[in-house]
C-alpha cells in the first residue's frame, strides 16, 4: 500500500478537489475501512487464492465471482502500469514510458523465475519509505518552507470534485486486496489475514494524512495539482536531498509492482482453474511452483499499457475497476450474517464504492463500463466450461 500511490496520487486528487482534498481523503479512508472489514471477514471464511473472485462465486454466484475477478485483473493491471509509470516519472521523466515498460519486463522475469519479495525485504523497503517521508516532513517544517495557511487556501471543489478525489485517492489504499488474494499461502489465515489487513490500512492512512498535509503546506493546492513528482518537488523546496526521494520512490514503486504482478497472476490462475480464462493460465510449474503462463500473460498486458497509457488515466481506470471489485466484496459480506448490525458496514461500503466509482472522470467511467460489459460477455461464452456450482 505504501508504494507508488503516496508519491503520485495527491496531484490529480488536488486538481479534482481543490482545498477540499482532505475531505476526499476522509471519504476514501471510510470506504477503504468498509472494504477492509468485509475483506477480512470473507478472507477468514474462505482462505483461498483469488480474493473476491472466490467470495463472489461462493456467496453470490459464479457470474458475480467472474465479474469481480475480471475487474481485479483489468483494474490491477492498470495499477501495475501506474506503478511502473511512477518509476519512470521519478527516474527519467523524459523517457517515463520506456522506463516503465522495462521495469515490468524485468519484474515479470523475476516472478517467472520464482523470485519473490520476502517479508524481510518488504520491511526494509517500508522502513526506508517511511524514513524518507518523515525526513521530507521534518525538513519542510524546520526550513520554514511549510506554511499552514496554504492548507486552507484556494477554492474547494463541489461534491463531484470531492468524490472524484476520493476515487483517485482510493488507488493508494487498495493494496490490502493483495493480502486476501494470497490466502492459500498464509499460515493461520483466519487469524493472520484480518490482522494484516487492518494494520496495513491504519498505518497507510496515517502516512497519507501526514504526506498530504506536508505537500499542501509546501506546494499549495495549485502547485500540488500541477506537479508530476510532488514529493520530489516538496523535497526540493525544503532543501531535502531530491536524489534520495527519487531512489526511494523507485524502490517503493518497484516493490509494490513486484507484489501486485504476483497478486494479479494468482487471480488469473483462479479464474483459469474455473474455465473463465484460458486453461493454459492455470498451469503451475512444478519446480518453481509459479503459474508461468499467467505471469507472462499479465506481464505482457501491463507492459503494453505502461508503454502507451497516461499516468492519470491509468489511476482513474484502475480506481473504477477496483471499486467495482470491492462492491462485489461488500455485497458478498452482506450475505454472511443476517443481523442488521453486521450488515451496516457492508452496506456503507457497497453504496460508497458505487457512488465514488461513478463520480470518477468520464473517460475512466466509460472505459470501465466497456471493460465490464466485455467481461460479462466473456462470462456467457466461458460459463459452460466452468466447474463452479451455484452460490449457496
Tab-separated table of N, CA, C and O in Angstrom, residues 149-230:
chain	number	residue	atom	x	y	z
A	149	UNK	N	-1.025	28.019	6.418
A	149	UNK	CA	-2.127	28.753	5.792
A	149	UNK	C	-2.472	28.202	4.412
A	149	UNK	O	-3.607	28.335	3.946
A	150	UNK	N	-1.489	27.581	3.747
A	150	UNK	CA	-1.756	27.040	2.406
A	150	UNK	C	-2.743	25.879	2.441
A	150	UNK	O	-3.353	25.553	1.420
A	151	UNK	N	-2.878	25.240	3.596
A	151	UNK	CA	-3.756	24.070	3.693
A	151	UNK	C	-5.205	24.447	3.429
A	151	UNK	O	-5.981	23.655	2.880
A	152	UNK	N	-5.593	25.654	3.792
A	152	UNK	CA	-6.985	26.080	3.593
A	152	UNK	C	-7.110	27.125	2.496
A	152	UNK	O	-8.199	27.653	2.258
A	153	UNK	N	-6.000	27.447	1.816
A	153	UNK	CA	-6.059	28.409	0.721
A	153	UNK	C	-6.684	27.775	-0.514
A	153	UNK	O	-6.636	26.559	-0.702
A	154	UNK	N	-7.238	28.624	-1.361
A	154	UNK	CA	-7.779	28.141	-2.629
A	154	UNK	C	-9.229	27.727	-2.522
A	154	UNK	O	-9.777	27.530	-1.435
A	155	UNK	N	-9.849	27.598	-3.673
A	155	UNK	CA	-11.270	27.265	-3.719
A	155	UNK	C	-11.462	25.758	-3.581
A	155	UNK	O	-10.670	24.961	-4.083
A	156	UNK	N	-12.521	25.409	-2.880
A	156	UNK	CA	-12.882	23.996	-2.753
A	156	UNK	C	-13.790	23.605	-3.906
A	156	UNK	O	-14.642	24.382	-4.335
A	157	UNK	N	-13.605	22.402	-4.410
A	157	UNK	CA	-14.460	21.898	-5.478
A	157	UNK	C	-15.823	21.505	-4.903
A	157	UNK	O	-15.999	21.372	-3.691
A	158	UNK	N	-16.764	21.288	-5.796
A	158	UNK	CA	-18.081	20.839	-5.384
A	158	UNK	C	-18.083	19.362	-5.035
A	158	UNK	O	-17.039	18.695	-5.054
A	159	UNK	N	-19.269	18.825	-4.734
A	159	UNK	CA	-19.368	17.416	-4.324
A	159	UNK	C	-18.778	16.448	-5.347
A	159	UNK	O	-18.119	15.467	-4.973
A	160	UNK	N	-18.990	16.717	-6.645
A	160	UNK	CA	-18.464	15.808	-7.653
A	160	UNK	C	-16.936	15.787	-7.622
A	160	UNK	O	-16.314	14.720	-7.725
A	161	UNK	N	-16.313	16.946	-7.477
A	161	UNK	CA	-14.862	17.010	-7.413
A	161	UNK	C	-14.307	16.281	-6.197
A	161	UNK	O	-13.277	15.610	-6.281
A	162	UNK	N	-14.994	16.414	-5.066
A	162	UNK	CA	-14.558	15.724	-3.847
A	162	UNK	C	-14.660	14.211	-4.023
A	162	UNK	O	-13.754	13.456	-3.638
A	163	UNK	N	-15.751	13.755	-4.624
A	163	UNK	CA	-15.914	12.315	-4.845
A	163	UNK	C	-14.891	11.796	-5.859
A	163	UNK	O	-14.387	10.674	-5.724
A	164	UNK	N	-14.581	12.625	-6.877
A	164	UNK	CA	-13.528	12.228	-7.813
A	164	UNK	C	-12.192	12.070	-7.087
A	164	UNK	O	-11.452	11.105	-7.319
A	165	UNK	N	-11.893	13.030	-6.222
A	165	UNK	CA	-10.645	12.957	-5.458
A	165	UNK	C	-10.630	11.715	-4.581
A	165	UNK	O	-9.602	11.032	-4.462
A	166	UNK	N	-11.771	11.385	-3.967
A	166	UNK	CA	-11.849	10.182	-3.137
A	166	UNK	C	-11.564	8.937	-3.969
A	166	UNK	O	-10.834	8.033	-3.534
A	167	UNK	N	-12.120	8.890	-5.183
A	167	UNK	CA	-11.878	7.746	-6.048
A	167	UNK	C	-10.421	7.629	-6.448
A	167	UNK	O	-9.858	6.533	-6.483
A	168	UNK	N	-9.788	8.765	-6.754
A	168	UNK	CA	-8.375	8.732	-7.137
A	168	UNK	C	-7.493	8.366	-5.951
A	168	UNK	O	-6.550	7.585	-6.080
A	169	UNK	N	-7.802	8.921	-4.773
A	169	UNK	CA	-7.017	8.596	-3.585
A	169	UNK	C	-7.203	7.141	-3.167
A	169	UNK	O	-6.323	6.555	-2.536
A	170	UNK	N	-8.343	6.571	-3.515
A	170	UNK	CA	-8.575	5.166	-3.186
A	170	UNK	C	-7.530	4.272	-3.849
A	170	UNK	O	-7.213	3.191	-3.341
A	171	UNK	N	-6.982	4.728	-4.972
A	171	UNK	CA	-5.911	3.982	-5.643
A	171	UNK	C	-4.784	3.647	-4.679
A	171	UNK	O	-4.195	2.565	-4.745
A	172	UNK	N	-4.479	4.572	-3.771
A	172	UNK	CA	-3.373	4.366	-2.837
A	172	UNK	C	-3.749	3.459	-1.669
A	172	UNK	O	-2.873	2.949	-0.976
A	173	UNK	N	-5.043	3.255	-1.433
A	173	UNK	CA	-5.475	2.424	-0.303
A	173	UNK	C	-5.666	0.958	-0.673
A	173	UNK	O	-5.789	0.108	0.205
A	174	UNK	N	-5.707	0.651	-1.960
A	174	UNK	CA	-6.267	-0.629	-2.385
A	174	UNK	C	-5.348	-1.830	-2.190
A	174	UNK	O	-5.712	-2.928	-2.560
A	175	UNK	N	-4.176	-1.665	-1.614
A	175	UNK	CA	-3.219	-2.752	-1.535
A	175	UNK	C	-3.617	-3.930	-0.673
A	175	UNK	O	-3.069	-5.016	-0.848
A	176	UNK	N	-4.556	-3.736	0.246
A	176	UNK	CA	-4.865	-4.853	1.135
A	176	UNK	C	-5.566	-5.989	0.401
A	176	UNK	O	-5.640	-7.106	0.919
A	177	UNK	N	-6.061	-5.746	-0.802
A	177	UNK	CA	-6.640	-6.855	-1.575
A	177	UNK	C	-5.598	-7.917	-1.858
A	177	UNK	O	-5.907	-9.104	-1.935
A	178	UNK	N	-4.339	-7.491	-1.995
A	178	UNK	CA	-3.283	-8.453	-2.316
A	178	UNK	C	-3.075	-9.446	-1.181
A	178	UNK	O	-2.653	-10.573	-1.395
A	179	UNK	N	-3.355	-9.034	0.052
A	179	UNK	CA	-3.228	-9.952	1.183
A	179	UNK	C	-4.227	-11.095	1.026
A	179	UNK	O	-3.895	-12.264	1.194
A	180	UNK	N	-5.471	-10.729	0.676
A	180	UNK	CA	-6.511	-11.742	0.561
A	180	UNK	C	-6.299	-12.654	-0.635
A	180	UNK	O	-6.654	-13.841	-0.593
A	181	UNK	N	-5.718	-12.137	-1.743
A	181	UNK	CA	-5.550	-12.972	-2.927
A	181	UNK	C	-4.532	-14.075	-2.707
A	181	UNK	O	-4.496	-15.045	-3.456
A	182	UNK	N	-3.696	-13.957	-1.674
A	182	UNK	CA	-2.682	-14.972	-1.403
A	182	UNK	C	-3.094	-15.880	-0.247
A	182	UNK	O	-2.260	-16.393	0.490
A	183	UNK	N	-4.415	-16.053	-0.080
A	183	UNK	CA	-4.918	-16.757	1.088
A	183	UNK	C	-4.378	-18.154	1.297
A	183	UNK	O	-4.204	-18.601	2.431
A	184	UNK	N	-4.092	-18.885	0.212
A	184	UNK	CA	-3.606	-20.258	0.361
A	184	UNK	C	-2.156	-20.311	0.835
A	184	UNK	O	-1.669	-21.365	1.232
A	185	UNK	N	-1.441	-19.194	0.770
A	185	UNK	CA	-0.006	-19.192	1.049
A	185	UNK	C	0.324	-18.581	2.415
A	185	UNK	O	1.475	-18.297	2.708
A	186	UNK	N	-0.695	-18.362	3.256
A	186	UNK	CA	-0.508	-17.699	4.545
A	186	UNK	C	-0.758	-18.695	5.670
A	186	UNK	O	-1.727	-19.456	5.626
A	187	UNK	N	0.095	-18.689	6.667
A	187	UNK	CA	-0.122	-19.531	7.852
A	187	UNK	C	-1.241	-18.953	8.710
A	187	UNK	O	-1.317	-17.745	8.891
A	188	UNK	N	-2.088	-19.830	9.253
A	188	UNK	CA	-3.187	-19.443	10.144
A	188	UNK	C	-3.992	-18.288	9.544
A	188	UNK	O	-4.103	-17.207	10.137
A	189	UNK	N	-4.579	-18.457	8.339
A	189	UNK	CA	-5.221	-17.338	7.647
A	189	UNK	C	-6.399	-16.729	8.391
A	189	UNK	O	-6.632	-15.520	8.288
A	190	UNK	N	-7.149	-17.539	9.176
A	190	UNK	CA	-8.307	-16.984	9.881
A	190	UNK	C	-7.897	-15.884	10.856
A	190	UNK	O	-8.643	-14.943	11.101
A	191	UNK	N	-6.701	-16.006	11.412
A	191	UNK	CA	-6.214	-15.010	12.368
A	191	UNK	C	-5.318	-13.970	11.693
A	191	UNK	O	-5.412	-12.775	11.975
A	192	UNK	N	-4.483	-14.433	10.776
A	192	UNK	CA	-3.456	-13.564	10.203
A	192	UNK	C	-4.031	-12.557	9.220
A	192	UNK	O	-3.664	-11.371	9.248
A	193	UNK	N	-4.928	-12.995	8.325
A	193	UNK	CA	-5.415	-12.097	7.279
A	193	UNK	C	-6.151	-10.877	7.821
A	193	UNK	O	-5.851	-9.745	7.426
A	194	UNK	N	-7.145	-11.023	8.744
A	194	UNK	CA	-7.809	-9.818	9.256
A	194	UNK	C	-6.845	-8.872	9.968
A	194	UNK	O	-6.930	-7.644	9.786
A	195	UNK	N	-5.925	-9.409	10.766
A	195	UNK	CA	-4.980	-8.535	11.469
A	195	UNK	C	-4.098	-7.783	10.481
A	195	UNK	O	-3.853	-6.584	10.643
A	196	UNK	N	-3.619	-8.485	9.463
A	196	UNK	CA	-2.742	-7.850	8.481
A	196	UNK	C	-3.467	-6.747	7.720
A	196	UNK	O	-2.921	-5.665	7.472
A	197	UNK	N	-4.719	-6.996	7.343
A	197	UNK	CA	-5.476	-6.021	6.565
A	197	UNK	C	-5.701	-4.742	7.367
A	197	UNK	O	-5.463	-3.629	6.886
A	198	UNK	N	-6.164	-4.861	8.604
A	198	UNK	CA	-6.456	-3.659	9.384
A	198	UNK	C	-5.195	-2.912	9.804
A	198	UNK	O	-5.170	-1.677	9.840
A	199	UNK	N	-4.139	-3.637	10.101
A	199	UNK	CA	-2.886	-2.970	10.444
A	199	UNK	C	-2.356	-2.193	9.246
A	199	UNK	O	-1.918	-1.038	9.373
A	200	UNK	N	-2.399	-2.813	8.081
A	200	UNK	CA	-1.927	-2.140	6.870
A	200	UNK	C	-2.741	-0.877	6.604
A	200	UNK	O	-2.194	0.191	6.275
A	201	UNK	N	-4.055	-0.967	6.748
A	201	UNK	CA	-4.914	0.186	6.486
A	201	UNK	C	-4.632	1.324	7.455
A	201	UNK	O	-4.536	2.495	7.062
A	202	UNK	N	-4.489	1.007	8.735
A	202	UNK	CA	-4.245	2.056	9.728
A	202	UNK	C	-2.927	2.772	9.516
A	202	UNK	O	-2.859	4.016	9.574
A	203	UNK	N	-1.869	2.016	9.263
A	203	UNK	CA	-0.560	2.632	9.035
A	203	UNK	C	-0.590	3.497	7.777
A	203	UNK	O	-0.085	4.625	7.755
A	204	UNK	N	-1.184	2.956	6.705
A	204	UNK	CA	-1.225	3.706	5.445
A	204	UNK	C	-1.996	5.006	5.594
A	204	UNK	O	-1.570	6.055	5.078
A	205	UNK	N	-3.124	4.988	6.292
A	205	UNK	CA	-3.905	6.210	6.462
A	205	UNK	C	-3.098	7.273	7.191
A	205	UNK	O	-3.097	8.455	6.807
A	206	UNK	N	-2.397	6.891	8.253
A	206	UNK	CA	-1.572	7.857	8.965
A	206	UNK	C	-0.490	8.456	8.088
A	206	UNK	O	-0.239	9.671	8.104
A	207	UNK	N	0.142	7.619	7.282
A	207	UNK	CA	1.202	8.105	6.382
A	207	UNK	C	0.631	9.051	5.340
A	207	UNK	O	1.184	10.121	5.069
A	208	UNK	N	-0.505	8.687	4.742
A	208	UNK	CA	-1.091	9.526	3.696
A	208	UNK	C	-1.527	10.881	4.245
A	208	UNK	O	-1.367	11.907	3.579
A	209	UNK	N	-2.092	10.875	5.438
A	209	UNK	CA	-2.513	12.143	6.032
A	209	UNK	C	-1.310	13.053	6.261
A	209	UNK	O	-1.345	14.261	5.949
A	210	UNK	N	-0.224	12.496	6.796
A	210	UNK	CA	0.984	13.288	7.029
A	210	UNK	C	1.546	13.829	5.723
A	210	UNK	O	1.848	15.026	5.599
A	211	UNK	N	1.683	12.960	4.724
A	211	UNK	CA	2.253	13.387	3.450
A	211	UNK	C	1.367	14.426	2.778
A	211	UNK	O	1.856	15.423	2.231
A	212	UNK	N	0.062	14.226	2.819
A	212	UNK	CA	-0.850	15.183	2.201
A	212	UNK	C	-0.738	16.562	2.813
A	212	UNK	O	-0.683	17.576	2.106
A	213	UNK	N	-0.691	16.628	4.136
A	213	UNK	CA	-0.566	17.920	4.815
A	213	UNK	C	0.748	18.598	4.425
A	213	UNK	O	0.788	19.806	4.132
A	214	UNK	N	1.832	17.852	4.412
A	214	UNK	CA	3.138	18.420	4.066
A	214	UNK	C	3.148	18.930	2.631
A	214	UNK	O	3.626	20.040	2.349
A	215	UNK	N	2.625	18.145	1.703
A	215	UNK	CA	2.643	18.540	0.298
A	215	UNK	C	1.839	19.825	0.070
A	215	UNK	O	2.278	20.724	-0.654
A	216	UNK	N	0.667	19.911	0.692
A	216	UNK	CA	-0.147	21.123	0.519
A	216	UNK	C	0.513	22.308	1.196
A	216	UNK	O	0.534	23.424	0.660
A	217	UNK	N	1.076	22.097	2.389
A	217	UNK	CA	1.707	23.196	3.114
A	217	UNK	C	2.932	23.734	2.379
A	217	UNK	O	3.255	24.919	2.472
A	218	UNK	N	3.625	22.883	1.629
A	218	UNK	CA	4.830	23.316	0.913
A	218	UNK	C	4.504	23.841	-0.480
A	218	UNK	O	4.972	24.910	-0.884
A	219	UNK	N	3.700	23.097	-1.226
A	219	UNK	CA	3.454	23.432	-2.630
A	219	UNK	C	2.187	24.253	-2.849
A	219	UNK	O	2.054	24.902	-3.893
A	220	UNK	N	1.277	24.219	-1.887
A	220	UNK	CA	-0.031	24.817	-2.112
A	220	UNK	C	-0.879	23.903	-2.986
A	220	UNK	O	-0.366	23.036	-3.699
A	221	UNK	N	-2.190	24.111	-2.957
A	221	UNK	CA	-3.094	23.262	-3.736
A	221	UNK	C	-2.793	23.367	-5.225
A	221	UNK	O	-2.707	22.374	-5.945
A	222	UNK	N	-2.608	24.589	-5.732
A	222	UNK	CA	-2.371	24.755	-7.170
A	222	UNK	C	-1.044	24.146	-7.589
A	222	UNK	O	-0.954	23.496	-8.641
A	223	UNK	N	-0.005	24.351	-6.787
A	223	UNK	CA	1.285	23.768	-7.118
A	223	UNK	C	1.259	22.256	-7.072
A	223	UNK	O	1.856	21.585	-7.925
A	224	UNK	N	0.553	21.702	-6.088
A	224	UNK	CA	0.437	20.256	-5.973
A	224	UNK	C	-0.327	19.683	-7.163
A	224	UNK	O	0.046	18.639	-7.710
A	225	UNK	N	-1.383	20.368	-7.590
A	225	UNK	CA	-2.231	19.863	-8.671
A	225	UNK	C	-1.483	19.751	-9.990
A	225	UNK	O	-1.836	18.926	-10.846
A	226	UNK	N	-0.451	20.562	-10.184
A	226	UNK	CA	0.281	20.553	-11.460
A	226	UNK	C	1.623	19.829	-11.383
A	226	UNK	O	2.376	19.832	-12.357
A	227	UNK	N	1.927	19.205	-10.271
A	227	UNK	CA	3.227	18.561	-10.092
A	227	UNK	C	3.227	17.155	-10.664
A	227	UNK	O	2.286	16.379	-10.450
A	228	UNK	N	4.294	16.791	-11.377
A	228	UNK	CA	4.437	15.437	-11.880
A	228	UNK	C	5.063	14.504	-10.867
A	228	UNK	O	4.842	13.294	-10.903
A	229	UNK	N	5.864	15.040	-9.951
A	229	UNK	CA	6.532	14.261	-8.907
A	229	UNK	C	6.450	15.077	-7.618
A	229	UNK	O	7.431	15.696	-7.202
A	230	UNK	N	5.289	15.115	-6.976
A	230	UNK	CA	5.058	16.066	-5.871
A	230	UNK	C	5.990	15.896	-4.680
A	230	UNK	O	6.414	16.894	-4.098
